[in-house]
Amino acid sequence: MLRPLAKPALALAGTLALAGCSNSDAATASFPTWHNNEINAVSRMAAAGGVVTTTAMKPDGTLETVTLDQASGRKLWAHPATMAGRLPGMGVSPPALVDTGKGAVIAALDPAKKGRWNATLITRDARTGKQLWTRPIHSTFGPQRCGPYLCLSEHTALSKARVVVLDPATGKLMWKLPGIAEVEWSDASRVLMLRLAANPMIESYDLKTGKLQWQQPIEQALGPGIDMSGGWAFGSTGDNLIGYVAPYTNPKTKKVSAFGLFSIKIGDGTINWMRPSVVRVYPSGSPGFAPVVRPVDQQGAYGGFARLDSETGRVVGQITASDVPGSGWWLAFPSRMEKLGFLKHGHKGSAFDLVTGKSVPVDDQRGWSFCVTDPKPLPLRGQAPGFYSTAALCEYDLATGKRVRGAATPPAWYTGSQDGWRLWRDEKGHVHATNDRTATAPGMYG
């Protein structure tokens, strides 16, 4: 069986959560390490300028924006937060964190209402929490960093939906786009957006001027019949953006939309490779780092498992459909993803070498899989039901199906790494961090 991030399909695009506390433990490992047990992080993390931020859930079901010092885990400040118009399957909206070069700025939705406006976007100095500027909000999927600027979807519940690009220090409007779009990649001069329209496409814009540089319809890679309702995920590797679109079954026609994995050049939008009719499996690495997929035939039958090279789309390891156990298992991968394990809770599982495709003895095999196999929606106050926190991974002994106790650091393909720092949440929403100088790479959720 496949384990998605959460029951709503759009949650496939979710990411890791992160938060901090004032009673962080001192580093005891050979690398700078801290643990933070004060808050319940429910959104993905953002880190820049020595600051980390997340959206956390308080015991009463309300949300708050929390920031902490990246080096120590010390809590810096917290302010009330909310969502206004975000779809439950997208997961809880994280704050946007932008390093301006003169200090980092955090933008997040505050519950303050005024007239016809349902919330207020408030930007603050990332380290001190000092308020910088505000912008009234009717409905939005949430703010995002786009290079040195702030990208914000506005009026998403209305016909006049648009995306605005703002100066994070002043709130000045730089340029805008009609419709709804999500940032999938950016650097200092360019932003790549997923345009959510009848014909979804990836578009590249000059960040300073808003000039369209190129556009690539997703159907060019995966075929006609694209429907983003099933969810999506993106990751980058080198000069390429790798995208995944999940299948969606139309409840009226019962037809399944086009789906699969593809790669395009960031520079000009040229399609590098495509893998239609494959589903991304969970847990696994980012589409831009270590994607693992299963092919699906026209009758809806699943094949085996294959790990792909994100640069070329080629299969670098696989096991056949005949080797897949019948049922009752969960995927589990070791730290380097050189093996694929089938975890059976409380029972002996099985494992395969992904390079050779051959079965390996399971007696000494460990793997990382989901800590919770039946997640419960978050009891958020004043929000639509169906929001989930991002899933945590735990280490298991595949020979017994039991969890390995201890404070082992999850693998880099799950946590990702930024400037040597790896951060993750556990099943209680507590946050952990270590700077083991791992090369910068996306994690499972971006």
CSV table of C-alpha atoms in Angstrom, one decimal:
chain,number,residue,atom,x,y,z
A,1,MET,CA,0.0,0.0,0.0
A,2,LEU,CA,1.1,3.6,-0.6
A,3,ARG,CA,1.1,6.1,2.2
A,4,PRO,CA,0.4,9.6,1.1
A,5,LEU,CA,1.2,12.6,3.3
A,6,ALA,CA,-2.4,13.0,4.3
A,7,LYS,CA,-5.8,11.9,3.2
A,8,PRO,CA,-6.6,15.0,1.0
A,9,ALA,CA,-4.8,14.5,-2.3
A,10,LEU,CA,-3.3,18.0,-2.4
A,11,ALA,CA,-1.3,17.3,0.7
A,12,LEU,CA,1.2,15.4,-1.5
A,13,ALA,CA,2.8,18.8,-1.9
A,14,GLY,CA,3.3,19.2,1.8
A,15,THR,CA,6.6,19.9,3.6
A,16,LEU,CA,8.5,19.5,6.9
A,17,ALA,CA,7.4,21.5,9.9
A,18,LEU,CA,9.8,23.4,12.2
A,19,ALA,CA,9.7,25.2,15.5
A,20,GLY,CA,11.8,26.1,18.5
A,21,CYS,CA,11.8,26.5,22.3
A,22,SER,CA,13.4,28.4,25.0
A,23,ASN,CA,14.7,25.4,26.8
A,24,SER,CA,16.6,23.8,24.0
A,25,ASP,CA,19.1,21.1,24.9
A,26,ALA,CA,22.8,21.8,24.6
A,27,ALA,CA,24.6,20.1,21.8
A,28,THR,CA,26.0,16.7,22.9
A,29,ALA,CA,27.0,15.2,19.5
A,30,SER,CA,30.1,15.9,17.5
A,31,PHE,CA,28.0,18.3,15.4
A,32,PRO,CA,26.1,21.3,16.6
A,33,THR,CA,22.7,19.8,17.7
A,34,TRP,CA,19.6,21.0,19.5
A,35,HIS,CA,16.2,19.6,20.4
A,36,ASN,CA,13.1,21.7,21.0
A,37,ASN,CA,10.2,20.3,22.9
A,38,GLU,CA,8.1,23.3,23.6
A,39,ILE,CA,5.8,23.7,20.7
A,40,ASN,CA,3.8,21.6,18.2
A,41,ALA,CA,5.0,22.5,14.7
A,42,VAL,CA,2.3,21.8,12.1
A,43,SER,CA,3.6,23.5,8.9
A,44,ARG,CA,6.8,23.1,7.0
A,45,MET,CA,9.9,25.0,7.9
A,46,ALA,CA,11.7,28.0,6.4
A,47,ALA,CA,15.2,29.0,7.3
A,48,ALA,CA,17.3,32.0,6.3
A,49,GLY,CA,19.6,34.6,7.9
A,50,GLY,CA,20.2,32.5,10.9
A,51,VAL,CA,16.5,32.3,11.8
A,52,VAL,CA,14.0,29.5,11.5
A,53,THR,CA,10.2,29.9,11.4
A,54,THR,CA,7.1,27.7,11.3
A,55,THR,CA,3.4,27.8,12.0
A,56,ALA,CA,2.6,26.0,15.3
A,57,MET,CA,-0.6,24.8,16.8
A,58,LYS,CA,-1.4,25.8,20.4
A,59,PRO,CA,-3.2,23.5,22.8
A,60,ASP,CA,-6.5,25.5,22.2
A,61,GLY,CA,-6.4,24.8,18.5
A,62,THR,CA,-5.3,28.2,17.4
A,63,LEU,CA,-2.2,28.9,15.3
A,64,GLU,CA,0.9,31.0,15.8
A,65,THR,CA,3.9,32.0,13.9
A,66,VAL,CA,7.0,31.0,15.8
A,67,THR,CA,10.7,31.9,15.2
A,68,LEU,CA,13.8,30.6,16.7
A,69,ASP,CA,17.5,31.1,16.5
A,70,GLN,CA,18.9,28.5,14.0
A,71,ALA,CA,22.2,28.0,15.9
A,72,SER,CA,20.7,27.3,19.3
A,73,GLY,CA,17.0,26.6,18.9
A,74,ARG,CA,16.2,29.4,21.3
A,75,LYS,CA,12.7,30.8,20.8
A,76,LEU,CA,12.8,34.4,19.6
A,77,TRP,CA,9.2,35.4,19.3
A,78,ALA,CA,5.7,34.2,18.5
A,79,HIS,CA,2.5,35.9,17.2
A,80,PRO,CA,-1.0,34.7,16.4
A,81,ALA,CA,-1.5,33.2,13.0
A,82,THR,CA,-4.4,32.1,10.8
A,83,MET,CA,-5.4,30.9,7.3
A,84,ALA,CA,-8.0,32.5,5.1
A,85,GLY,CA,-8.9,30.6,2.0
A,86,ARG,CA,-6.2,27.9,2.0
A,87,LEU,CA,-7.4,24.5,0.9
A,88,PRO,CA,-7.2,21.8,3.6
A,89,GLY,CA,-5.3,19.3,1.4
A,90,MET,CA,-2.5,21.9,0.9
A,91,GLY,CA,-1.5,21.6,4.6
A,92,VAL,CA,-1.1,24.4,7.1
A,93,SER,CA,0.4,27.5,5.5
A,94,PRO,CA,4.0,28.2,6.6
A,95,PRO,CA,5.3,31.7,7.1
A,96,ALA,CA,7.4,33.2,4.2
A,97,LEU,CA,11.0,34.0,5.2
A,98,VAL,CA,13.0,36.4,2.9
A,99,ASP,CA,16.6,37.4,3.4
A,100,THR,CA,16.8,40.9,2.1
A,101,GLY,CA,20.6,41.2,2.5
A,102,LYS,CA,19.9,43.7,5.3
A,103,GLY,CA,18.2,41.2,7.6
A,104,ALA,CA,15.5,38.6,7.2
A,105,VAL,CA,11.8,39.4,7.0
A,106,ILE,CA,8.9,37.1,7.9
A,107,ALA,CA,5.5,37.4,6.4
A,108,ALA,CA,2.5,35.5,7.8
A,109,LEU,CA,-1.3,35.8,8.1
A,110,ASP,CA,-2.6,37.4,11.3
A,111,PRO,CA,-6.2,36.8,12.5
A,112,ALA,CA,-6.9,40.6,12.5
A,113,LYS,CA,-10.1,41.3,10.5
A,114,LYS,CA,-11.3,44.6,9.2
A,115,GLY,CA,-14.5,45.1,7.2
A,116,ARG,CA,-14.6,42.9,4.2
A,117,TRP,CA,-11.1,41.6,4.8
A,118,ASN,CA,-10.8,38.3,6.5
A,119,ALA,CA,-7.2,38.5,7.8
A,120,THR,CA,-4.1,40.7,7.6
A,121,LEU,CA,-0.7,39.9,6.2
A,122,ILE,CA,1.8,41.2,8.6
A,123,THR,CA,5.6,41.3,8.0
A,124,ARG,CA,8.1,41.5,10.8
A,125,ASP,CA,11.8,41.6,11.4
A,126,ALA,CA,12.7,37.9,11.6
A,127,ARG,CA,14.9,38.3,14.6
A,128,THR,CA,13.1,40.9,16.7
A,129,GLY,CA,9.5,40.4,15.7
A,130,LYS,CA,9.1,44.2,15.1
A,131,GLN,CA,6.2,44.9,12.7
A,132,LEU,CA,7.2,46.4,9.4
A,133,TRP,CA,4.0,46.7,7.2
A,134,THR,CA,0.6,45.1,6.7
A,135,ARG,CA,-1.7,44.2,3.9
A,136,PRO,CA,-5.4,43.3,4.2
A,137,ILE,CA,-6.4,39.9,2.9
A,138,HIS,CA,-9.7,38.5,1.6
A,139,SER,CA,-8.4,35.0,0.7
A,140,THR,CA,-5.0,33.5,-0.1
A,141,PHE,CA,-3.1,30.3,-0.3
A,142,GLY,CA,-0.4,32.1,1.8
A,143,PRO,CA,2.8,34.1,1.2
A,144,GLN,CA,5.9,32.6,-0.4
A,145,ARG,CA,9.5,33.7,-0.9
A,146,CYS,CA,10.4,34.3,-4.5
A,147,GLY,CA,14.1,35.2,-4.6
A,148,PRO,CA,14.6,38.6,-2.8
A,149,TYR,CA,10.9,39.4,-3.0
A,150,LEU,CA,7.6,38.2,-1.5
A,151,CYS,CA,5.0,36.5,-3.7
A,152,LEU,CA,1.4,36.4,-2.5
A,153,SER,CA,-1.7,34.9,-4.0
A,154,GLU,CA,-4.7,37.2,-3.4
A,155,HIS,CA,-8.5,36.9,-3.7
A,156,THR,CA,-8.1,33.2,-4.4
A,157,ALA,CA,-11.8,32.6,-3.6
A,158,LEU,CA,-12.9,35.3,-6.0
A,159,SER,CA,-13.0,35.6,-9.8
A,160,LYS,CA,-10.4,38.4,-9.6
A,161,ALA,CA,-7.7,36.2,-8.2
A,162,ARG,CA,-4.2,37.4,-8.8
A,163,VAL,CA,-0.6,37.0,-7.6
A,164,VAL,CA,1.3,40.1,-6.4
A,165,VAL,CA,5.1,40.4,-6.1
A,166,LEU,CA,6.0,42.7,-3.2
A,167,ASP,CA,9.2,44.3,-1.7
A,168,PRO,CA,9.5,42.5,1.6
A,169,ALA,CA,11.0,45.5,3.4
A,170,THR,CA,8.3,48.0,2.4
A,171,GLY,CA,5.3,46.1,0.9
A,172,LYS,CA,5.7,48.1,-2.4
A,173,LEU,CA,4.0,46.4,-5.3
A,174,MET,CA,6.6,45.3,-7.9
A,175,TRP,CA,4.3,43.6,-10.4
A,176,LYS,CA,1.3,41.3,-10.6
A,177,LEU,CA,-0.3,38.5,-12.5
A,178,PRO,CA,-3.9,37.6,-13.0
A,179,GLY,CA,-5.1,34.1,-11.8
A,180,ILE,CA,-3.6,31.7,-9.3
A,181,ALA,CA,0.0,30.6,-9.2
A,182,GLU,CA,2.4,28.9,-6.8
A,183,VAL,CA,6.1,29.5,-6.6
A,184,GLU,CA,8.1,26.3,-7.4
A,185,TRP,CA,11.6,27.7,-7.7
A,186,SER,CA,13.4,31.0,-7.6
A,187,ASP,CA,16.8,32.6,-7.4
A,188,ALA,CA,17.9,36.3,-7.3
A,189,SER,CA,16.7,37.1,-10.8
A,190,ARG,CA,14.1,34.5,-11.9
A,191,VAL,CA,11.0,32.8,-10.5
A,192,LEU,CA,9.3,29.7,-11.8
A,193,MET,CA,5.6,29.5,-11.1
A,194,LEU,CA,3.0,26.8,-11.5
A,195,ARG,CA,0.0,28.5,-13.1
A,196,LEU,CA,-3.2,26.7,-11.8
A,197,ALA,CA,-5.5,27.1,-14.7
A,198,ALA,CA,-7.6,25.0,-17.2
A,199,ASN,CA,-4.3,24.3,-18.9
A,200,PRO,CA,-1.7,24.2,-16.1
A,201,MET,CA,1.8,25.3,-17.0
A,202,ILE,CA,5.1,26.2,-15.7
A,203,GLU,CA,6.1,29.8,-16.4
A,204,SER,CA,9.3,31.7,-15.9
A,205,TYR,CA,9.4,35.4,-15.0
A,206,ASP,CA,12.1,38.0,-14.6
A,207,LEU,CA,11.8,38.9,-10.9
A,208,LYS,CA,12.5,42.6,-11.3
A,209,THR,CA,10.3,43.4,-14.3
A,210,GLY,CA,7.7,40.6,-14.3
A,211,LYS,CA,8.5,39.9,-17.9
A,212,LEU,CA,7.4,36.4,-19.1
A,213,GLN,CA,10.5,34.5,-20.2
A,214,TRP,CA,9.0,31.2,-21.2
A,215,GLN,CA,6.1,28.9,-20.5
A,216,GLN,CA,5.7,25.2,-20.8
A,217,PRO,CA,2.3,23.5,-20.6
A,218,ILE,CA,2.4,20.4,-18.3
A,219,GLU,CA,0.5,18.4,-20.9
A,220,GLN,CA,3.5,18.6,-23.2
A,221,ALA,CA,5.3,16.3,-20.7
A,222,LEU,CA,2.5,14.1,-19.4
A,223,GLY,CA,-0.2,14.2,-22.1
A,224,PRO,CA,-3.7,15.8,-22.3
A,225,GLY,CA,-6.1,15.6,-19.5
A,226,ILE,CA,-4.1,17.3,-16.7
A,227,ASP,CA,-6.1,17.9,-13.5
A,228,MET,CA,-4.1,19.3,-10.6
A,229,SER,CA,-6.8,18.2,-8.0
A,230,GLY,CA,-4.8,15.1,-7.3
A,231,GLY,CA,-1.8,17.1,-6.0
A,232,TRP,CA,1.7,18.0,-7.1
A,233,ALA,CA,5.3,18.3,-5.9
A,234,PHE,CA,8.4,19.9,-7.3
A,235,GLY,CA,12.1,19.9,-6.6
A,236,SER,CA,15.2,21.1,-8.4
A,237,THR,CA,18.5,19.5,-9.2
A,238,GLY,CA,21.3,21.6,-10.9
A,239,ASP,CA,19.8,23.5,-13.7
A,240,ASN,CA,16.5,21.5,-13.9
A,241,LEU,CA,13.1,21.6,-12.2
A,242,ILE,CA,11.5,18.2,-11.7
A,243,GLY,CA,7.8,18.0,-11.3
A,244,TYR,CA,5.3,15.4,-10.2
A,245,VAL,CA,1.6,15.5,-10.8
A,246,ALA,CA,-0.6,12.9,-9.0
A,247,PRO,CA,-3.5,11.2,-10.6
A,248,TYR,CA,-7.1,12.4,-10.0
A,249,THR,CA,-10.3,10.5,-10.7
A,250,ASN,CA,-13.1,12.7,-11.8
A,251,PRO,CA,-16.1,11.7,-9.6
A,252,LYS,CA,-18.5,12.3,-12.5
A,253,THR,CA,-16.8,10.7,-15.4
A,254,LYS,CA,-14.7,8.2,-13.4
A,255,LYS,CA,-11.8,9.0,-15.7
A,256,VAL,CA,-8.3,9.3,-14.3
A,257,SER,CA,-6.3,12.4,-15.2
A,258,ALA,CA,-2.8,12.3,-16.8
A,259,PHE,CA,-0.1,11.9,-14.2
A,260,GLY,CA,3.6,11.3,-13.8
A,261,LEU,CA,7.1,12.8,-13.4
A,262,PHE,CA,8.9,15.2,-15.7
A,263,SER,CA,12.0,17.5,-15.9
A,264,ILE,CA,12.4,20.8,-17.6
A,265,LYS,CA,15.4,23.2,-18.0
A,266,ILE,CA,15.1,26.2,-15.7
A,267,GLY,CA,16.9,28.3,-18.3
A,268,ASP,CA,14.5,27.9,-21.2
A,269,GLY,CA,11.7,25.5,-20.2
A,270,THR,CA,12.8,22.7,-22.6
A,271,ILE,CA,11.6,19.3,-21.5
A,272,ASN,CA,14.6,17.1,-20.5
A,273,TRP,CA,12.7,13.8,-19.8
A,274,MET,CA,9.3,12.5,-18.9
A,275,ARG,CA,7.9,9.5,-17.0
A,276,PRO,CA,4.2,9.5,-17.6
A,277,SER,CA,1.9,7.1,-15.7
A,278,VAL,CA,4.0,6.7,-12.6
A,279,VAL,CA,3.1,7.5,-9.1
A,280,ARG,CA,5.5,8.9,-6.5
A,281,VAL,CA,5.6,6.7,-3.4
A,282,TYR,CA,5.9,7.7,0.2
A,283,PRO,CA,8.1,8.0,2.1
A,284,SER,CA,10.8,8.8,-0.5
A,285,GLY,CA,13.1,11.6,-1.5
A,286,SER,CA,12.2,14.9,-3.2
A,287,PRO,CA,11.4,14.7,-7.0
A,288,GLY,CA,14.6,16.7,-7.4
A,289,PHE,CA,16.8,14.5,-5.3
A,290,ALA,CA,15.8,10.8,-5.1
A,291,PRO,CA,12.4,10.0,-6.6
A,292,VAL,CA,11.0,6.5,-6.1
A,293,VAL,CA,8.0,5.6,-8.3
A,294,ARG,CA,5.6,2.8,-9.3
A,295,PRO,CA,4.3,2.5,-12.8
A,296,VAL,CA,0.5,2.1,-13.3
A,297,ASP,CA,-1.0,0.5,-16.4
A,298,GLN,CA,-4.1,1.4,-18.2
A,299,GLN,CA,-6.2,-1.0,-16.1
A,300,GLY,CA,-4.9,0.7,-12.9
A,301,ALA,CA,-2.6,-2.2,-11.9
A,302,TYR,CA,0.6,-1.2,-10.0
A,303,GLY,CA,4.0,-2.5,-11.2
A,304,GLY,CA,7.2,-2.8,-9.1
A,305,PHE,CA,9.3,0.0,-7.6
A,306,ALA,CA,11.9,2.1,-9.3
A,307,ARG,CA,14.3,4.7,-8.1
A,308,LEU,CA,15.1,7.3,-10.8
A,309,ASP,CA,18.0,9.5,-11.4
A,310,SER,CA,16.6,13.0,-11.2
A,311,GLU,CA,19.1,14.4,-13.7
A,312,THR,CA,18.3,12.0,-16.5
A,313,GLY,CA,15.0,10.2,-15.5
A,314,ARG,CA,16.7,6.9,-16.0
A,315,VAL,CA,16.1,3.9,-13.7
A,316,VAL,CA,19.0,3.4,-11.3
A,317,GLY,CA,17.4,0.6,-9.3
A,318,GLN,CA,14.2,-1.4,-9.3
A,319,ILE,CA,12.4,-4.4,-8.1
A,320,THR,CA,9.8,-6.2,-10.1
A,321,ALA,CA,6.0,-6.4,-9.4
A,322,SER,CA,6.4,-10.2,-8.6
A,323,ASP,CA,8.6,-9.3,-5.7
A,324,VAL,CA,6.1,-7.0,-4.0
A,325,PRO,CA,4.5,-8.6,-0.9
A,326,GLY,CA,0.8,-9.1,-1.0
A,327,SER,CA,-0.5,-6.6,1.6
A,328,GLY,CA,-0.1,-5.1,5.1
A,329,TRP,CA,3.2,-3.4,4.5
A,330,TRP,CA,4.6,0.1,4.6
A,331,LEU,CA,7.7,1.3,2.7
A,332,ALA,CA,10.9,1.8,4.6
A,333,PHE,CA,14.2,3.1,3.3
A,334,PRO,CA,17.6,3.2,4.9
A,335,SER,CA,19.7,6.4,5.1
A,336,ARG,CA,21.2,6.0,1.6
A,337,MET,CA,18.1,4.5,-0.1
A,338,GLU,CA,20.2,1.8,-1.6
A,339,LYS,CA,17.7,-0.8,-0.3
A,340,LEU,CA,13.9,-0.9,-0.2
A,341,GLY,CA,12.2,-2.4,2.8
A,342,PHE,CA,8.7,-3.7,3.3
A,343,LEU,CA,7.8,-3.0,6.9
A,344,LYS,CA,5.2,-5.2,8.6
A,345,HIS,CA,4.4,-3.8,12.1
A,346,GLY,CA,5.1,-6.4,14.7
A,347,HIS,CA,6.1,-9.0,12.2
A,348,LYS,CA,9.1,-9.9,10.0
A,349,GLY,CA,9.3,-7.9,6.8
A,350,SER,CA,11.4,-8.1,3.7
A,351,ALA,CA,14.1,-6.1,2.0
A,352,PHE,CA,15.6,-5.7,-1.5
A,353,ASP,CA,18.8,-4.3,-2.9
A,354,LEU,CA,17.6,-1.5,-5.2
A,355,VAL,CA,20.7,-1.7,-7.4
A,356,THR,CA,20.5,-5.4,-8.2
A,357,GLY,CA,16.8,-5.9,-7.5
A,358,LYS,CA,17.6,-9.0,-5.4
A,359,SER,CA,16.2,-10.0,-2.0
A,360,VAL,CA,18.6,-9.4,0.9
A,361,PRO,CA,18.5,-11.0,4.4
A,362,VAL,CA,16.3,-8.9,6.6
A,363,ASP,CA,17.8,-9.9,10.0
A,364,ASP,CA,20.1,-6.9,10.1
A,365,GLN,CA,18.1,-4.4,8.1
A,366,ARG,CA,16.7,-1.1,9.4
A,367,GLY,CA,14.6,1.4,7.6
A,368,TRP,CA,12.8,4.7,8.0
A,369,SER,CA,9.0,4.7,7.7
A,370,PHE,CA,6.0,6.7,8.9
A,371,CYS,CA,5.6,6.9,12.7
A,372,VAL,CA,1.9,7.0,12.4
A,373,THR,CA,0.0,5.1,9.7
A,374,ASP,CA,-3.5,6.5,10.4
A,375,PRO,CA,-3.0,10.3,11.0
A,376,LYS,CA,-5.8,12.3,12.5
A,377,PRO,CA,-6.7,15.7,11.2
A,378,LEU,CA,-5.6,18.7,13.3
A,379,PRO,CA,-8.3,20.1,15.7
A,380,LEU,CA,-7.9,23.6,14.4
A,381,ARG,CA,-10.2,26.3,15.7
A,382,GLY,CA,-12.1,28.3,13.1
A,383,GLN,CA,-10.7,26.4,10.1
A,384,ALA,CA,-12.2,23.9,7.7
A,385,PRO,CA,-11.7,20.2,8.8
A,386,GLY,CA,-9.1,18.2,7.0
A,387,PHE,CA,-5.8,19.9,7.7
A,388,TYR,CA,-2.9,17.6,8.7
A,389,SER,CA,0.6,18.2,10.1
A,390,THR,CA,3.5,16.9,8.0
A,391,ALA,CA,4.3,13.3,8.6
A,392,ALA,CA,7.2,12.3,10.8
A,393,LEU,CA,9.5,9.3,10.2
A,394,CYS,CA,10.7,6.7,12.7
A,395,GLU,CA,13.4,4.0,12.4
A,396,TYR,CA,12.3,0.4,12.4
A,397,ASP,CA,13.9,-3.0,12.7
A,398,LEU,CA,12.6,-4.8,9.6
A,399,ALA,CA,13.3,-8.2,11.1
A,400,THR,CA,10.8,-7.6,14.0
A,401,GLY,CA,8.6,-4.8,12.7
A,402,LYS,CA,9.3,-2.9,15.9
A,403,ARG,CA,10.5,0.7,16.3
A,404,VAL,CA,14.1,1.3,17.1
A,405,ARG,CA,14.3,3.4,20.2
A,406,GLY,CA,16.7,6.2,20.5
A,407,ALA,CA,17.4,9.6,19.1
A,408,ALA,CA,18.8,8.7,15.7
A,409,THR,CA,18.9,11.5,13.1
A,410,PRO,CA,16.6,10.8,10.2
A,411,PRO,CA,18.1,10.4,6.7
A,412,ALA,CA,19.0,13.4,4.6
A,413,TRP,CA,16.6,12.4,1.8
A,414,TYR,CA,13.8,13.0,4.4
A,415,THR,CA,15.1,16.1,6.2
A,416,GLY,CA,16.9,17.8,3.4
A,417,SER,CA,19.7,20.2,4.2
A,418,GLN,CA,20.3,23.9,3.9
A,419,ASP,CA,23.8,25.4,4.5
A,420,GLY,CA,24.7,22.3,6.4
A,421,TRP,CA,21.7,22.4,8.7
A,422,ARG,CA,19.2,19.6,8.9
A,423,LEU,CA,15.9,20.1,10.7
A,424,TRP,CA,13.0,17.9,11.3
A,425,ARG,CA,9.9,17.4,13.5
A,426,ASP,CA,9.0,14.2,15.4
A,427,GLU,CA,5.6,12.7,15.8
A,428,LYS,CA,4.8,15.0,18.7
A,429,GLY,CA,5.6,18.1,16.7
A,430,HIS,CA,8.8,18.7,18.6
A,431,VAL,CA,11.7,20.0,16.5
A,432,HIS,CA,15.3,18.8,16.2
A,433,ALA,CA,18.3,20.1,14.3
A,434,THR,CA,21.9,19.2,13.6
A,435,ASN,CA,24.5,20.9,11.5
A,436,ASP,CA,26.4,17.9,10.1
A,437,ARG,CA,27.6,19.8,7.0
A,438,THR,CA,25.4,17.8,4.6
A,439,ALA,CA,25.3,19.3,1.2
A,440,THR,CA,22.3,21.5,0.5
A,441,ALA,CA,19.5,19.4,-1.0
A,442,PRO,CA,15.7,19.3,-0.8
A,443,GLY,CA,14.0,17.0,1.7
A,444,MET,CA,11.0,14.8,1.2
A,445,TYR,CA,8.6,17.7,1.4
A,446,GLY,CA,10.7,20.3,-0.4
